[in-house]
Tab-separated table of C-alpha atoms in Angstrom:
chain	number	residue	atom	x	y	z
A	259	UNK	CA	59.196	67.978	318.568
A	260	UNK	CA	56.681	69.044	316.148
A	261	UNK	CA	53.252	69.831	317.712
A	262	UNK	CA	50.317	68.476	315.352
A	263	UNK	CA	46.553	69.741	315.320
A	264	UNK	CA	45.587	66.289	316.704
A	265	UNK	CA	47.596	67.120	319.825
A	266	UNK	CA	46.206	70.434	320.337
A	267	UNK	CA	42.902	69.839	319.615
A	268	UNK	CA	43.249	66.303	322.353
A	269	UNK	CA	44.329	68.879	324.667
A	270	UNK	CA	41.711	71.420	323.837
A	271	UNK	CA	38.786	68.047	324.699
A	272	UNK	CA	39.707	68.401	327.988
A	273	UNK	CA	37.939	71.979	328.100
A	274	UNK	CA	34.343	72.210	328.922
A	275	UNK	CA	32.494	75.227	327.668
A	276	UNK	CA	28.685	74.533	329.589
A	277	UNK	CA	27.322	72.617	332.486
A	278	UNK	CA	26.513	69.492	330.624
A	279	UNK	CA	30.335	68.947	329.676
A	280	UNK	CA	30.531	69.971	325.826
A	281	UNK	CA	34.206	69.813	325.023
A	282	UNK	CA	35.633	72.717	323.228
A	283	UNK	CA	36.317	71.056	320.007
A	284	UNK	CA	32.975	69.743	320.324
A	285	UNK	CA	31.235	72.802	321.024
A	286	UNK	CA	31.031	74.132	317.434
A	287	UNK	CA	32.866	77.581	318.457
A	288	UNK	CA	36.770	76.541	317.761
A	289	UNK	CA	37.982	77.694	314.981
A	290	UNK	CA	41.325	78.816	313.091
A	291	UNK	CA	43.977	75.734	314.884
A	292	UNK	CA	46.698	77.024	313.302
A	293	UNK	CA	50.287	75.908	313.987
A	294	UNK	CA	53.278	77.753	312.651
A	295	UNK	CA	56.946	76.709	311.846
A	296	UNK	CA	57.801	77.952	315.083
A	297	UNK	CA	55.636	75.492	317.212
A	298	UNK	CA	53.374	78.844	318.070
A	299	UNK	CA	50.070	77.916	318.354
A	300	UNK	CA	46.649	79.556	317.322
A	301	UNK	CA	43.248	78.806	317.525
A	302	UNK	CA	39.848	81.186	317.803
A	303	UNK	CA	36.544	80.416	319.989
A	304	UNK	CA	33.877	82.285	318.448
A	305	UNK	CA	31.521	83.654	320.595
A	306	UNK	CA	28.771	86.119	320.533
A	307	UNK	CA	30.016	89.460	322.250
A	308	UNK	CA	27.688	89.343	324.946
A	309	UNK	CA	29.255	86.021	326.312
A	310	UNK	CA	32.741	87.370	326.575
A	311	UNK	CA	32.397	87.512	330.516
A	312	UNK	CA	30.991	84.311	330.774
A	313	UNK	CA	33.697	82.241	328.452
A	314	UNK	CA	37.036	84.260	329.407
A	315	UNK	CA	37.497	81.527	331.800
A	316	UNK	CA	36.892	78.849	329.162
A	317	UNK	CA	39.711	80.969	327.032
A	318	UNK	CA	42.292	80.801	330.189
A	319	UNK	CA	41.608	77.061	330.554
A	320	UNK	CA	42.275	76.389	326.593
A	321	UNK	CA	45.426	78.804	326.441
A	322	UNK	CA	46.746	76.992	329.753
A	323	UNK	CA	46.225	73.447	328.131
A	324	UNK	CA	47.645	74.551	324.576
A	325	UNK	CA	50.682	75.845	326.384
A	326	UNK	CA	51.287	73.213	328.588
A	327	UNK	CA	51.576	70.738	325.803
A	328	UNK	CA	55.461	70.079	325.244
A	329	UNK	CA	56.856	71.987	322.602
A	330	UNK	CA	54.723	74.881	322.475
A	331	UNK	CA	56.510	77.992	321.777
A	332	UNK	CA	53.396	80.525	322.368
């Protein structure tokens, strides 16, 4: 089954990036959803480099929910 953007970025609204709930996608910092022929899957958060600490949880949640879709290869 061919993964589509609008899956992955549904899956990616169920990541909060701050207290008061801001989705992911809504946040402003995803970038780059690319999906290949392969059903790999890439996307960027952009962050400043003094929040990497503070989101690398955020970026465990959104790789977690990106792989867990069905038919992700990577």
């Amino acid at each position: 089954m061919a993964i589509t953007r609008d899956d992955v970025l549904k899956a990616l609204s169920t990541v909060t990036v701050d207290r008061g709930g801001t989705t992911l996608p809504d946040s402003g910092r995803l970038s780059q959803v690319v999906i290949d022929p392969g059903n790999r899957v890439m996307f960027s958060i952009r962050i400043d480099p003094s929040e990497a600490e503070r989101f690398e949880p955020v970026r465990r949640e959104a790789e977690g929910r990106v792989l867990a879709l069905s038919g992700v290869s990577s």
